[in-house]
Amino acid sequence: QQPGLSVKMSNLHAALLYSHLMKEKEILKRRKEVYDFYCMSLEKKLTLPARQGYNTDNYHVFFIILESESKREEVRKHLKDRNIHGHTHYVPLHLSSMGKKLGYKYGDLKNTEKFSECMLRLPLYNTMTIEEARYVTECLKECL
């Protein structure tokens, strides 16, 4: 923190968070349904997130792993042309400005870099329906 910096949540954001906390179980149930639908629909077609039996999930993200960055971009464009927004997943921390300050460079963590270039997040949000997820998977299968 810096002097004079106010980092507390606004009343509007607090009210929104509170309303979501009151519906937490319902929201998680709906997100899990979509997540499970994605898994069932895509398990034989793609590399999917690993699920461990010993932990719990909040179903905040669903990603697929494609064979290359160029394939990811091809799939992303195909989805975008059908009004589906796929997100790249993340930038590896060692390639961030702090990572570079610490002396890291591209090539230092090859697996991390490969996965970051090949991962694509599919839509997953609180009000998403199975019908919407079905549309996503049908469009995705068109370009695999």
CSV table of C-alpha atoms in Angstrom, one decimal:
chain,number,residue,atom,x,y,z
A,1,GLN,CA,0.0,0.0,0.0
A,2,GLN,CA,0.9,3.6,-0.5
A,3,PRO,CA,0.0,6.6,1.7
A,4,GLY,CA,-3.4,8.0,0.5
A,5,LEU,CA,-4.3,4.9,-1.5
A,6,SER,CA,-7.8,3.5,-0.7
A,7,VAL,CA,-8.0,-0.2,-1.5
A,8,LYS,CA,-11.2,-1.1,0.3
A,9,MET,CA,-14.1,-2.5,-1.7
A,10,SER,CA,-16.8,0.0,-2.8
A,11,ASN,CA,-20.3,-0.5,-1.4
A,12,LEU,CA,-21.6,-1.5,-4.8
A,13,HIS,CA,-18.9,-4.2,-5.2
A,14,ALA,CA,-19.6,-5.4,-1.6
A,15,ALA,CA,-23.3,-5.7,-2.3
A,16,LEU,CA,-22.6,-7.7,-5.5
A,17,LEU,CA,-20.2,-10.0,-3.7
A,18,TYR,CA,-22.7,-10.5,-0.8
A,19,SER,CA,-25.5,-11.4,-3.3
A,20,HIS,CA,-23.1,-14.0,-4.9
A,21,LEU,CA,-22.1,-15.4,-1.5
A,22,MET,CA,-25.8,-15.9,-0.7
A,23,LYS,CA,-26.2,-18.0,-3.9
A,24,GLU,CA,-22.8,-19.7,-3.7
A,25,LYS,CA,-24.1,-23.3,-3.7
A,26,GLU,CA,-26.5,-22.6,-6.6
A,27,ILE,CA,-23.7,-20.8,-8.6
A,28,LEU,CA,-21.2,-23.6,-8.0
A,29,LYS,CA,-23.8,-26.3,-9.0
A,30,ARG,CA,-24.5,-24.5,-12.3
A,31,ARG,CA,-20.9,-24.0,-13.1
A,32,LYS,CA,-20.1,-27.6,-12.2
A,33,GLU,CA,-22.8,-28.8,-14.6
A,34,VAL,CA,-21.3,-26.8,-17.5
A,35,TYR,CA,-17.8,-27.9,-16.5
A,36,ASP,CA,-18.9,-31.6,-16.4
A,37,PHE,CA,-20.7,-31.2,-19.8
A,38,TYR,CA,-17.5,-29.8,-21.4
A,39,CYS,CA,-15.5,-32.8,-20.0
A,40,MET,CA,-18.0,-35.3,-21.2
A,41,SER,CA,-18.3,-33.7,-24.6
A,42,LEU,CA,-14.6,-33.2,-25.2
A,43,GLU,CA,-12.8,-35.9,-23.3
A,44,LYS,CA,-12.0,-38.0,-26.4
A,45,LYS,CA,-11.1,-35.1,-28.6
A,46,LEU,CA,-8.7,-32.9,-26.5
A,47,THR,CA,-6.4,-32.8,-23.6
A,48,LEU,CA,-8.4,-31.4,-20.7
A,49,PRO,CA,-7.7,-30.2,-17.2
A,50,ALA,CA,-6.6,-33.0,-14.8
A,51,ARG,CA,-9.1,-33.6,-12.1
A,52,GLN,CA,-7.9,-35.0,-8.8
A,53,GLY,CA,-10.3,-36.9,-6.4
A,54,TYR,CA,-8.7,-35.4,-3.3
A,55,ASN,CA,-9.4,-31.8,-3.9
A,56,THR,CA,-12.4,-29.6,-4.6
A,57,ASP,CA,-12.9,-27.2,-7.5
A,58,ASN,CA,-14.7,-23.9,-7.8
A,59,TYR,CA,-15.1,-24.3,-11.5
A,60,HIS,CA,-13.9,-20.8,-12.3
A,61,VAL,CA,-12.1,-21.8,-15.5
A,62,PHE,CA,-12.2,-24.5,-18.1
A,63,PHE,CA,-9.4,-24.8,-20.5
A,64,ILE,CA,-8.3,-27.1,-23.4
A,65,ILE,CA,-4.8,-27.8,-24.5
A,66,LEU,CA,-4.1,-27.8,-28.2
A,67,GLU,CA,-1.0,-29.1,-30.0
A,68,SER,CA,0.5,-25.7,-30.9
A,69,GLU,CA,0.1,-22.0,-30.6
A,70,SER,CA,-0.9,-21.8,-34.3
A,71,LYS,CA,-3.7,-24.4,-33.7
A,72,ARG,CA,-4.9,-22.5,-30.7
A,73,GLU,CA,-5.1,-19.3,-32.7
A,74,GLU,CA,-6.9,-21.1,-35.5
A,75,VAL,CA,-9.5,-22.5,-33.0
A,76,ARG,CA,-9.8,-19.1,-31.3
A,77,LYS,CA,-10.6,-17.4,-34.6
A,78,HIS,CA,-13.1,-20.1,-35.6
A,79,LEU,CA,-14.9,-19.6,-32.2
A,80,LYS,CA,-14.8,-15.8,-32.5
A,81,ASP,CA,-16.4,-16.0,-36.0
A,82,ARG,CA,-19.3,-17.8,-34.2
A,83,ASN,CA,-19.5,-15.2,-31.4
A,84,ILE,CA,-17.7,-17.4,-28.9
A,85,HIS,CA,-14.9,-15.7,-27.0
A,86,GLY,CA,-12.0,-18.0,-26.1
A,87,HIS,CA,-9.3,-16.5,-23.9
A,88,THR,CA,-5.6,-17.3,-23.9
A,89,HIS,CA,-4.9,-18.7,-20.4
A,90,TYR,CA,-2.0,-16.8,-18.9
A,91,VAL,CA,1.4,-15.3,-19.4
A,92,PRO,CA,4.1,-17.3,-17.6
A,93,LEU,CA,5.4,-15.4,-14.5
A,94,HIS,CA,9.0,-15.8,-15.5
A,95,LEU,CA,8.3,-13.8,-18.7
A,96,SER,CA,6.6,-11.0,-16.7
A,97,SER,CA,8.4,-7.8,-16.1
A,98,MET,CA,9.4,-9.0,-12.6
A,99,GLY,CA,10.6,-12.4,-14.0
A,100,LYS,CA,12.7,-10.5,-16.5
A,101,LYS,CA,14.1,-8.3,-13.7
A,102,LEU,CA,15.1,-11.5,-11.9
A,103,GLY,CA,17.0,-12.7,-14.9
A,104,TYR,CA,14.6,-15.1,-16.6
A,105,LYS,CA,14.1,-15.3,-20.3
A,106,TYR,CA,12.2,-17.2,-22.9
A,107,GLY,CA,13.4,-20.7,-23.1
A,108,ASP,CA,14.2,-21.1,-19.4
A,109,LEU,CA,11.0,-23.0,-18.5
A,110,LYS,CA,10.1,-24.8,-21.7
A,111,ASN,CA,7.1,-26.8,-20.4
A,112,THR,CA,5.5,-23.7,-18.8
A,113,GLU,CA,6.0,-21.8,-22.1
A,114,LYS,CA,4.6,-24.6,-24.2
A,115,PHE,CA,1.4,-24.9,-22.1
A,116,SER,CA,0.9,-21.2,-22.0
A,117,GLU,CA,1.1,-21.1,-25.8
A,118,CYS,CA,-1.3,-24.0,-26.3
A,119,MET,CA,-4.0,-23.4,-23.7
A,120,LEU,CA,-7.4,-21.9,-24.6
A,121,ARG,CA,-10.1,-21.0,-22.0
A,122,LEU,CA,-13.6,-21.8,-23.0
A,123,PRO,CA,-16.6,-19.7,-21.8
A,124,LEU,CA,-17.7,-20.5,-18.3
A,125,TYR,CA,-19.8,-18.1,-16.3
A,126,ASN,CA,-22.5,-18.1,-13.6
A,127,THR,CA,-25.6,-18.0,-15.8
A,128,MET,CA,-24.3,-20.2,-18.6
A,129,THR,CA,-26.7,-23.0,-19.7
A,130,ILE,CA,-26.0,-26.4,-21.1
A,131,GLU,CA,-27.4,-25.3,-24.4
A,132,GLU,CA,-24.8,-22.6,-24.6
A,133,ALA,CA,-22.1,-25.0,-23.7
A,134,ARG,CA,-23.4,-27.4,-26.3
A,135,TYR,CA,-23.1,-24.6,-28.9
A,136,VAL,CA,-19.5,-24.0,-27.8
A,137,THR,CA,-18.6,-27.7,-28.1
A,138,GLU,CA,-20.3,-28.1,-31.5
A,139,CYS,CA,-18.4,-25.1,-32.9
A,140,LEU,CA,-15.2,-26.3,-31.4
A,141,LYS,CA,-15.6,-29.8,-32.9
A,142,GLU,CA,-16.0,-28.2,-36.3
A,143,CYS,CA,-12.4,-27.1,-36.3
A,144,LEU,CA,-10.6,-30.1,-34.6
